[in-house]
Amino acid sequence: MTRASAFLDPRLSEYLVAHAQPRDPLLAELVAETHRLYPELDLQVSPDEGALLRMLVRLCGARRAIELGTFTGYSSICVAQGLAPGGRLLCCDVSAKWTAVARRYWELAGLTDRIELHLGPALRIVAGLPAEPRFDFAFVDAEKTEYIDYYEALVSRMAPGGLIAVDNTLGHGKVAGVGELDPRARLMRAFNDHVLADPRTQSVIVPIADGLTLVTVNG
Ligand SMILES: C[S@@+](CC[C@H](N)C(=O)[O-])C[C@H]1O[C@@H](n2cnc3c(N)ncnc32)[C@H](O)[C@@H]1O
């Protein structure tokens, strides 16, 4: 079963998933295989969020994209499918095992010529990239304790008007709670406040899946 939003009514959440398209049989197979291989893990973006990512990449006319946190490849396929002709996606992940599944599905999706995988800590990989060319689109879904560092590393590497999409920013719906927050909600609250205070960018949090913050970098 696809991950539902923790804060939306489950029926509404399933309704959103059911009304996102295109419905891609290969992505459905990837979800099923990932659940078979790693039944204890629930890490993939949901189909409605994947559809939104693909649409955003397309709307940006993005040619250069980067993803931090690839796992078995679901979101990377959505992002790569949205790229303009000749576009390239650079994926970063620390797991050779999980991204081996991604590589197989990139092949099946006919996307190997558009995606380049860098294995290692995302912060180190981004720090080692040349300053140019800049990215038109970035998707952040790796280590939650490093979100502010990812953001800072990416902002200066984005083209003017470039879009950064950041996953899980509603901390299972607990981010606005009062009193003692759980660690994930605390991290996400700190990240959201950091973005809000940044005069270099504009942002909005979209309440899809576990929350997707969209940040555009001022020109
Ligand atoms: C939530 S999963 C990503 C899910 C993926 N976006 C998808 O839709 O299938 C997080 C991923 O981040 C990776 N990760 C964790 N720490 C990392 C780091 N420091 N640098 C890069 N990747 C990291 C994990 O190996 C894992 O594959």
PDB file of C-alpha atoms and ligand atoms in Angstrom:
ATOM      1  CA  MET A   1       0.000   0.000   0.000  1.00  0.00           C
ATOM      2  CA  THR A   2       1.219   3.457  -0.878  1.00  0.00           C
ATOM      3  CA  ARG A   3       2.225   5.732   1.983  1.00  0.00           C
ATOM      4  CA  ALA A   4      -0.696   7.924   2.906  1.00  0.00           C
ATOM      5  CA  SER A   5      -0.441  11.354   4.450  1.00  0.00           C
ATOM      6  CA  ALA A   6      -0.195  11.154   8.227  1.00  0.00           C
ATOM      7  CA  PHE A   7      -2.369  14.204   8.710  1.00  0.00           C
ATOM      8  CA  LEU A   8      -5.035  13.928   6.026  1.00  0.00           C
ATOM      9  CA  ASP A   9      -8.076  11.735   6.485  1.00  0.00           C
ATOM     10  CA  PRO A  10      -6.933   8.330   5.074  1.00  0.00           C
ATOM     11  CA  ARG A  11      -9.835   8.194   2.607  1.00  0.00           C
ATOM     12  CA  LEU A  12      -9.049  11.657   1.318  1.00  0.00           C
ATOM     13  CA  SER A  13      -5.387  10.760   1.052  1.00  0.00           C
ATOM     14  CA  GLU A  14      -6.206   7.623  -0.973  1.00  0.00           C
ATOM     15  CA  TYR A  15      -8.524   9.723  -3.131  1.00  0.00           C
ATOM     16  CA  LEU A  16      -5.670  12.135  -3.918  1.00  0.00           C
ATOM     17  CA  VAL A  17      -3.378   9.265  -4.851  1.00  0.00           C
ATOM     18  CA  ALA A  18      -6.091   7.706  -7.028  1.00  0.00           C
ATOM     19  CA  HIS A  19      -6.668  10.983  -8.885  1.00  0.00           C
ATOM     20  CA  ALA A  20      -3.064  11.733  -9.817  1.00  0.00           C
ATOM     21  CA  GLN A  21      -1.923  10.821 -13.275  1.00  0.00           C
ATOM     22  CA  PRO A  22      -0.337   9.583 -15.423  1.00  0.00           C
ATOM     23  CA  ARG A  23      -0.627   6.162 -13.759  1.00  0.00           C
ATOM     24  CA  ASP A  24       2.600   4.533 -14.750  1.00  0.00           C
ATOM     25  CA  PRO A  25       2.659   0.699 -14.553  1.00  0.00           C
ATOM     26  CA  LEU A  26       6.466   0.747 -14.244  1.00  0.00           C
ATOM     27  CA  LEU A  27       6.294   3.011 -11.173  1.00  0.00           C
ATOM     28  CA  ALA A  28       3.589   0.750  -9.700  1.00  0.00           C
ATOM     29  CA  GLU A  29       5.934  -2.204 -10.250  1.00  0.00           C
ATOM     30  CA  LEU A  30       8.775  -0.279  -8.565  1.00  0.00           C
ATOM     31  CA  VAL A  31       6.563   0.375  -5.526  1.00  0.00           C
ATOM     32  CA  ALA A  32       5.580  -3.306  -5.364  1.00  0.00           C
ATOM     33  CA  GLU A  33       9.181  -4.539  -5.724  1.00  0.00           C
ATOM     34  CA  THR A  34      10.476  -2.070  -3.119  1.00  0.00           C
ATOM     35  CA  HIS A  35       7.821  -3.251  -0.660  1.00  0.00           C
ATOM     36  CA  ARG A  36       8.731  -6.879  -1.403  1.00  0.00           C
ATOM     37  CA  LEU A  37      12.454  -6.239  -0.867  1.00  0.00           C
ATOM     38  CA  TYR A  38      12.175  -3.840   2.069  1.00  0.00           C
ATOM     39  CA  PRO A  39       8.758  -4.347   3.687  1.00  0.00           C
ATOM     40  CA  GLU A  40       9.852  -2.456   6.805  1.00  0.00           C
ATOM     41  CA  LEU A  41      10.751   0.722   4.874  1.00  0.00           C
ATOM     42  CA  ASP A  42       8.284   3.392   3.809  1.00  0.00           C
ATOM     43  CA  LEU A  43      10.549   5.900   2.082  1.00  0.00           C
ATOM     44  CA  GLN A  44       9.250   6.468  -1.442  1.00  0.00           C
ATOM     45  CA  VAL A  45       7.390   9.611  -2.409  1.00  0.00           C
ATOM     46  CA  SER A  46       3.694   8.915  -2.948  1.00  0.00           C
ATOM     47  CA  PRO A  47       2.259   8.754  -6.508  1.00  0.00           C
ATOM     48  CA  ASP A  48       0.480  12.117  -6.175  1.00  0.00           C
ATOM     49  CA  GLU A  49       3.678  13.775  -4.951  1.00  0.00           C
ATOM     50  CA  GLY A  50       5.625  12.104  -7.767  1.00  0.00           C
ATOM     51  CA  ALA A  51       3.122  13.447 -10.287  1.00  0.00           C
ATOM     52  CA  LEU A  52       3.485  16.928  -8.807  1.00  0.00           C
ATOM     53  CA  LEU A  53       7.291  16.738  -9.003  1.00  0.00           C
ATOM     54  CA  ARG A  54       7.137  15.696 -12.669  1.00  0.00           C
ATOM     55  CA  MET A  55       4.744  18.564 -13.417  1.00  0.00           C
ATOM     56  CA  LEU A  56       6.874  21.135 -11.564  1.00  0.00           C
ATOM     57  CA  VAL A  57      10.025  20.083 -13.401  1.00  0.00           C
ATOM     58  CA  ARG A  58       8.159  20.393 -16.694  1.00  0.00           C
ATOM     59  CA  LEU A  59       6.686  23.794 -15.779  1.00  0.00           C
ATOM     60  CA  CYS A  60      10.180  25.060 -14.919  1.00  0.00           C
ATOM     61  CA  GLY A  61      11.459  23.885 -18.288  1.00  0.00           C
ATOM     62  CA  ALA A  62      14.285  22.399 -16.242  1.00  0.00           C
ATOM     63  CA  ARG A  63      17.339  21.042 -18.055  1.00  0.00           C
ATOM     64  CA  ARG A  64      19.630  20.634 -15.031  1.00  0.00           C
ATOM     65  CA  ALA A  65      18.243  18.936 -11.943  1.00  0.00           C
ATOM     66  CA  ILE A  66      19.652  17.433  -8.764  1.00  0.00           C
ATOM     67  CA  GLU A  67      18.147  15.004  -6.253  1.00  0.00           C
ATOM     68  CA  LEU A  68      19.430  14.431  -2.724  1.00  0.00           C
ATOM     69  CA  GLY A  69      18.085  11.051  -1.534  1.00  0.00           C
ATOM     70  CA  THR A  70      17.245   8.570  -4.301  1.00  0.00           C
ATOM     71  CA  PHE A  71      16.534   5.252  -2.517  1.00  0.00           C
ATOM     72  CA  THR A  72      15.076   2.824  -5.110  1.00  0.00           C
ATOM     73  CA  GLY A  73      14.399   5.542  -7.648  1.00  0.00           C
ATOM     74  CA  TYR A  74      10.721   6.537  -7.560  1.00  0.00           C
ATOM     75  CA  SER A  75      11.123  10.325  -7.328  1.00  0.00           C
ATOM     76  CA  SER A  76      14.167  10.326  -9.630  1.00  0.00           C
ATOM     77  CA  ILE A  77      12.100   8.741 -12.407  1.00  0.00           C
ATOM     78  CA  CYS A  78       9.371  11.380 -11.987  1.00  0.00           C
ATOM     79  CA  VAL A  79      11.913  14.223 -12.050  1.00  0.00           C
ATOM     80  CA  ALA A  80      13.803  12.791 -15.045  1.00  0.00           C
ATOM     81  CA  GLN A  81      10.562  12.300 -16.967  1.00  0.00           C
ATOM     82  CA  GLY A  82       9.743  15.994 -16.528  1.00  0.00           C
ATOM     83  CA  LEU A  83      13.065  17.306 -17.857  1.00  0.00           C
ATOM     84  CA  ALA A  84      13.272  19.262 -21.087  1.00  0.00           C
ATOM     85  CA  PRO A  85      14.875  17.442 -24.038  1.00  0.00           C
ATOM     86  CA  GLY A  86      18.591  16.973 -23.384  1.00  0.00           C
ATOM     87  CA  GLY A  87      18.082  17.541 -19.659  1.00  0.00           C
ATOM     88  CA  ARG A  88      20.153  15.789 -16.970  1.00  0.00           C
ATOM     89  CA  LEU A  89      19.448  14.711 -13.409  1.00  0.00           C
ATOM     90  CA  LEU A  90      22.254  14.229 -10.898  1.00  0.00           C
ATOM     91  CA  CYS A  91      21.224  11.824  -8.106  1.00  0.00           C
ATOM     92  CA  CYS A  92      23.008  11.591  -4.731  1.00  0.00           C
ATOM     93  CA  ASP A  93      22.618   8.725  -2.253  1.00  0.00           C
ATOM     94  CA  VAL A  94      24.793   6.847   0.221  1.00  0.00           C
ATOM     95  CA  SER A  95      23.336   3.391  -0.495  1.00  0.00           C
ATOM     96  CA  ALA A  96      24.751   1.289  -3.334  1.00  0.00           C
ATOM     97  CA  LYS A  97      22.261  -1.451  -2.463  1.00  0.00           C
ATOM     98  CA  TRP A  98      19.098   0.661  -2.685  1.00  0.00           C
ATOM     99  CA  THR A  99      20.240   2.600  -5.729  1.00  0.00           C
ATOM    100  CA  ALA A 100      21.019  -0.679  -7.549  1.00  0.00           C
ATOM    101  CA  VAL A 101      17.238  -1.083  -7.723  1.00  0.00           C
ATOM    102  CA  ALA A 102      16.962   2.511  -8.997  1.00  0.00           C
ATOM    103  CA  ARG A 103      19.535   1.842 -11.719  1.00  0.00           C
ATOM    104  CA  ARG A 104      17.538  -1.176 -12.907  1.00  0.00           C
ATOM    105  CA  TYR A 105      14.340   0.877 -13.134  1.00  0.00           C
ATOM    106  CA  TRP A 106      16.093   3.801 -14.877  1.00  0.00           C
ATOM    107  CA  GLU A 107      17.082   1.275 -17.518  1.00  0.00           C
ATOM    108  CA  LEU A 108      13.539  -0.098 -17.789  1.00  0.00           C
ATOM    109  CA  ALA A 109      12.178   3.467 -18.033  1.00  0.00           C
ATOM    110  CA  GLY A 110      14.662   4.362 -20.783  1.00  0.00           C
ATOM    111  CA  LEU A 111      16.206   7.102 -18.626  1.00  0.00           C
ATOM    112  CA  THR A 112      19.841   6.001 -18.239  1.00  0.00           C
ATOM    113  CA  ASP A 113      21.065   8.706 -20.606  1.00  0.00           C
ATOM    114  CA  ARG A 114      19.440  11.408 -18.446  1.00  0.00           C
ATOM    115  CA  ILE A 115      20.472  10.299 -14.945  1.00  0.00           C
ATOM    116  CA  GLU A 116      23.891  10.263 -13.314  1.00  0.00           C
ATOM    117  CA  LEU A 117      24.263   8.670  -9.865  1.00  0.00           C
ATOM    118  CA  HIS A 118      26.831   9.933  -7.355  1.00  0.00           C
ATOM    119  CA  LEU A 119      27.292   7.625  -4.379  1.00  0.00           C
ATOM    120  CA  GLY A 120      28.291   9.323  -1.134  1.00  0.00           C
ATOM    121  CA  PRO A 121      27.091  11.906   1.374  1.00  0.00           C
ATOM    122  CA  ALA A 122      25.044  14.538  -0.427  1.00  0.00           C
ATOM    123  CA  LEU A 123      26.768  17.480   1.265  1.00  0.00           C
ATOM    124  CA  ARG A 124      30.180  16.284   0.129  1.00  0.00           C
ATOM    125  CA  ILE A 125      28.966  15.657  -3.417  1.00  0.00           C
ATOM    126  CA  VAL A 126      27.313  19.072  -3.751  1.00  0.00           C
ATOM    127  CA  ALA A 127      30.371  20.814  -2.273  1.00  0.00           C
ATOM    128  CA  GLY A 128      32.531  19.137  -4.930  1.00  0.00           C
ATOM    129  CA  LEU A 129      30.421  20.297  -7.884  1.00  0.00           C
ATOM    130  CA  PRO A 130      31.611  23.146 -10.094  1.00  0.00           C
ATOM    131  CA  ALA A 131      29.833  26.467  -9.493  1.00  0.00           C
ATOM    132  CA  GLU A 132      28.465  26.417 -13.048  1.00  0.00           C
ATOM    133  CA  PRO A 133      26.235  25.385 -14.682  1.00  0.00           C
ATOM    134  CA  ARG A 134      23.578  26.007 -12.072  1.00  0.00           C
ATOM    135  CA  PHE A 135      20.525  23.859 -11.393  1.00  0.00           C
ATOM    136  CA  ASP A 136      16.988  24.704 -12.514  1.00  0.00           C
ATOM    137  CA  PHE A 137      15.382  22.188 -10.166  1.00  0.00           C
ATOM    138  CA  ALA A 138      16.406  20.413  -6.954  1.00  0.00           C
ATOM    139  CA  PHE A 139      14.586  17.770  -4.910  1.00  0.00           C
ATOM    140  CA  VAL A 140      15.673  17.237  -1.302  1.00  0.00           C
ATOM    141  CA  ASP A 141      14.712  13.951   0.410  1.00  0.00           C
ATOM    142  CA  ALA A 142      17.855  12.653   2.193  1.00  0.00           C
ATOM    143  CA  GLU A 143      19.018  12.921   5.840  1.00  0.00           C
ATOM    144  CA  LYS A 144      16.528  15.078   7.748  1.00  0.00           C
ATOM    145  CA  THR A 145      19.117  16.363  10.247  1.00  0.00           C
ATOM    146  CA  GLU A 146      21.012  17.954   7.332  1.00  0.00           C
ATOM    147  CA  TYR A 147      18.122  19.789   5.673  1.00  0.00           C
ATOM    148  CA  ILE A 148      19.342  23.294   6.537  1.00  0.00           C
ATOM    149  CA  ASP A 149      22.834  22.431   5.272  1.00  0.00           C
ATOM    150  CA  TYR A 150      21.381  20.994   2.026  1.00  0.00           C
ATOM    151  CA  TYR A 151      19.357  24.150   1.569  1.00  0.00           C
ATOM    152  CA  GLU A 152      22.363  26.412   2.114  1.00  0.00           C
ATOM    153  CA  ALA A 153      24.495  24.302  -0.231  1.00  0.00           C
ATOM    154  CA  LEU A 154      21.840  24.419  -2.954  1.00  0.00           C
ATOM    155  CA  VAL A 155      20.604  28.033  -2.894  1.00  0.00           C
ATOM    156  CA  SER A 156      23.820  29.441  -4.328  1.00  0.00           C
ATOM    157  CA  ARG A 157      23.907  26.703  -6.984  1.00  0.00           C
ATOM    158  CA  MET A 158      20.428  27.380  -8.340  1.00  0.00           C
ATOM    159  CA  ALA A 159      19.778  29.388 -11.493  1.00  0.00           C
ATOM    160  CA  PRO A 160      17.784  32.608 -10.934  1.00  0.00           C
ATOM    161  CA  GLY A 161      14.147  31.525 -10.535  1.00  0.00           C
ATOM    162  CA  GLY A 162      15.263  27.939  -9.926  1.00  0.00           C
ATOM    163  CA  LEU A 163      12.982  25.745  -7.811  1.00  0.00           C
ATOM    164  CA  ILE A 164      13.971  23.668  -4.768  1.00  0.00           C
ATOM    165  CA  ALA A 165      11.366  21.135  -3.588  1.00  0.00           C
ATOM    166  CA  VAL A 166      11.907  19.754  -0.085  1.00  0.00           C
ATOM    167  CA  ASP A 167      10.067  16.672   1.171  1.00  0.00           C
ATOM    168  CA  ASN A 168       8.576  15.836   4.602  1.00  0.00           C
ATOM    169  CA  THR A 169       8.472  19.404   5.846  1.00  0.00           C
ATOM    170  CA  LEU A 170       5.268  18.939   7.854  1.00  0.00           C
ATOM    171  CA  GLY A 171       6.914  16.334  10.120  1.00  0.00           C
ATOM    172  CA  HIS A 172       4.016  13.847   9.958  1.00  0.00           C
ATOM    173  CA  GLY A 173       1.633  16.754  10.473  1.00  0.00           C
ATOM    174  CA  LYS A 174       3.093  17.587  13.890  1.00  0.00           C
ATOM    175  CA  VAL A 175       5.177  20.609  12.943  1.00  0.00           C
ATOM    176  CA  ALA A 176       2.604  23.170  14.119  1.00  0.00           C
ATOM    177  CA  GLY A 177       1.904  21.395  17.421  1.00  0.00           C
ATOM    178  CA  VAL A 178       2.310  23.093  20.743  1.00  0.00           C
ATOM    179  CA  GLY A 179       4.488  21.856  23.593  1.00  0.00           C
ATOM    180  CA  GLU A 180       7.000  19.044  23.235  1.00  0.00           C
ATOM    181  CA  LEU A 181       7.562  18.131  19.566  1.00  0.00           C
ATOM    182  CA  ASP A 182       9.007  14.804  18.438  1.00  0.00           C
ATOM    183  CA  PRO A 183      12.538  15.000  16.953  1.00  0.00           C
ATOM    184  CA  ARG A 184      11.352  14.919  13.316  1.00  0.00           C
ATOM    185  CA  ALA A 185       8.831  17.715  13.894  1.00  0.00           C
ATOM    186  CA  ARG A 186      11.499  19.784  15.705  1.00  0.00           C
ATOM    187  CA  LEU A 187      13.902  19.417  12.779  1.00  0.00           C
ATOM    188  CA  MET A 188      11.264  20.352  10.261  1.00  0.00           C
ATOM    189  CA  ARG A 189      10.119  23.343  12.276  1.00  0.00           C
ATOM    190  CA  ALA A 190      13.707  24.621  12.422  1.00  0.00           C
ATOM    191  CA  PHE A 191      14.060  24.081   8.668  1.00  0.00           C
ATOM    192  CA  ASN A 192      10.765  25.824   7.828  1.00  0.00           C
ATOM    193  CA  ASP A 193      11.710  28.803  10.030  1.00  0.00           C
ATOM    194  CA  HIS A 194      15.127  28.991   8.380  1.00  0.00           C
ATOM    195  CA  VAL A 195      13.564  29.147   4.906  1.00  0.00           C
ATOM    196  CA  LEU A 196      10.949  31.682   5.989  1.00  0.00           C
ATOM    197  CA  ALA A 197      13.648  34.048   7.250  1.00  0.00           C
ATOM    198  CA  ASP A 198      15.713  33.898   4.034  1.00  0.00           C
ATOM    199  CA  PRO A 199      15.456  37.091   1.924  1.00  0.00           C
ATOM    200  CA  ARG A 200      17.078  35.313  -1.064  1.00  0.00           C
ATOM    201  CA  THR A 201      14.067  33.097  -1.681  1.00  0.00           C
ATOM    202  CA  GLN A 202      10.282  32.840  -1.772  1.00  0.00           C
ATOM    203  CA  SER A 203       8.520  29.758  -0.478  1.00  0.00           C
ATOM    204  CA  VAL A 204       5.289  27.938   0.221  1.00  0.00           C
ATOM    205  CA  ILE A 205       4.574  24.637   1.972  1.00  0.00           C
ATOM    206  CA  VAL A 206       2.230  22.399  -0.007  1.00  0.00           C
ATOM    207  CA  PRO A 207       0.269  19.990   2.257  1.00  0.00           C
ATOM    208  CA  ILE A 208       0.717  16.953   0.004  1.00  0.00           C
ATOM    209  CA  ALA A 209       1.977  13.610   1.359  1.00  0.00           C
ATOM    210  CA  ASP A 210       4.172  14.612   4.351  1.00  0.00           C
ATOM    211  CA  GLY A 211       4.467  18.230   3.189  1.00  0.00           C
ATOM    212  CA  LEU A 212       6.476  19.547   0.245  1.00  0.00           C
ATOM    213  CA  THR A 213       8.136  22.953   0.594  1.00  0.00           C
ATOM    214  CA  LEU A 214       8.610  24.776  -2.692  1.00  0.00           C
ATOM    215  CA  VAL A 215      11.328  27.421  -2.734  1.00  0.00           C
ATOM    216  CA  THR A 216      12.160  29.711  -5.637  1.00  0.00           C
ATOM    217  CA  VAL A 217      15.482  31.476  -5.665  1.00  0.00           C
ATOM    218  CA  ASN A 218      15.255  35.192  -6.440  1.00  0.00           C
ATOM    219  CA  GLY A 219      16.845  36.359  -9.689  1.00  0.00           C
TER     220      GLY A 219
HETATM  221  C1  LIG B   1      13.397   9.011   2.049  1.00  0.00           C
HETATM  222  S1  LIG B   1      14.639   8.158   1.151  1.00  0.00           S
HETATM  223  C2  LIG B   1      14.485   8.840  -0.464  1.00  0.00           C
HETATM  224  C3  LIG B   1      13.249   8.348  -1.191  1.00  0.00           C
HETATM  225  C4  LIG B   1      13.266   8.676  -2.665  1.00  0.00           C
HETATM  226  N1  LIG B   1      13.223  10.106  -2.880  1.00  0.00           N
HETATM  227  C5  LIG B   1      12.102   7.992  -3.365  1.00  0.00           C
HETATM  228  O1  LIG B   1      11.143   8.637  -3.789  1.00  0.00           O
HETATM  229  O2  LIG B   1      12.163   6.754  -3.455  1.00  0.00           O
HETATM  230  C6  LIG B   1      16.108   8.864   1.769  1.00  0.00           C
HETATM  231  C7  LIG B   1      17.365   8.416   1.053  1.00  0.00           C
HETATM  232  O3  LIG B   1      18.418   9.270   1.470  1.00  0.00           O
HETATM  233  C8  LIG B   1      19.600   8.527   1.528  1.00  0.00           C
HETATM  234  N2  LIG B   1      20.537   9.229   2.414  1.00  0.00           N
HETATM  235  C9  LIG B   1      20.600   9.216   3.769  1.00  0.00           C
HETATM  236  N3  LIG B   1      21.591  10.003   4.218  1.00  0.00           N
HETATM  237  C10 LIG B   1      22.169  10.537   3.109  1.00  0.00           C
HETATM  238  C11 LIG B   1      23.243  11.434   2.899  1.00  0.00           C
HETATM  239  N4  LIG B   1      23.914  11.959   3.920  1.00  0.00           N
HETATM  240  N5  LIG B   1      23.580  11.754   1.629  1.00  0.00           N
HETATM  241  C12 LIG B   1      22.878  11.238   0.580  1.00  0.00           C
HETATM  242  N6  LIG B   1      21.855  10.386   0.719  1.00  0.00           N
HETATM  243  C13 LIG B   1      21.503  10.042   1.959  1.00  0.00           C
HETATM  244  C14 LIG B   1      19.186   7.159   2.009  1.00  0.00           C
HETATM  245  O4  LIG B   1      20.140   6.191   1.619  1.00  0.00           O
HETATM  246  C15 LIG B   1      17.821   6.992   1.327  1.00  0.00           C
HETATM  247  O5  LIG B   1      17.949   6.290   0.136  1.00  0.00           O
END
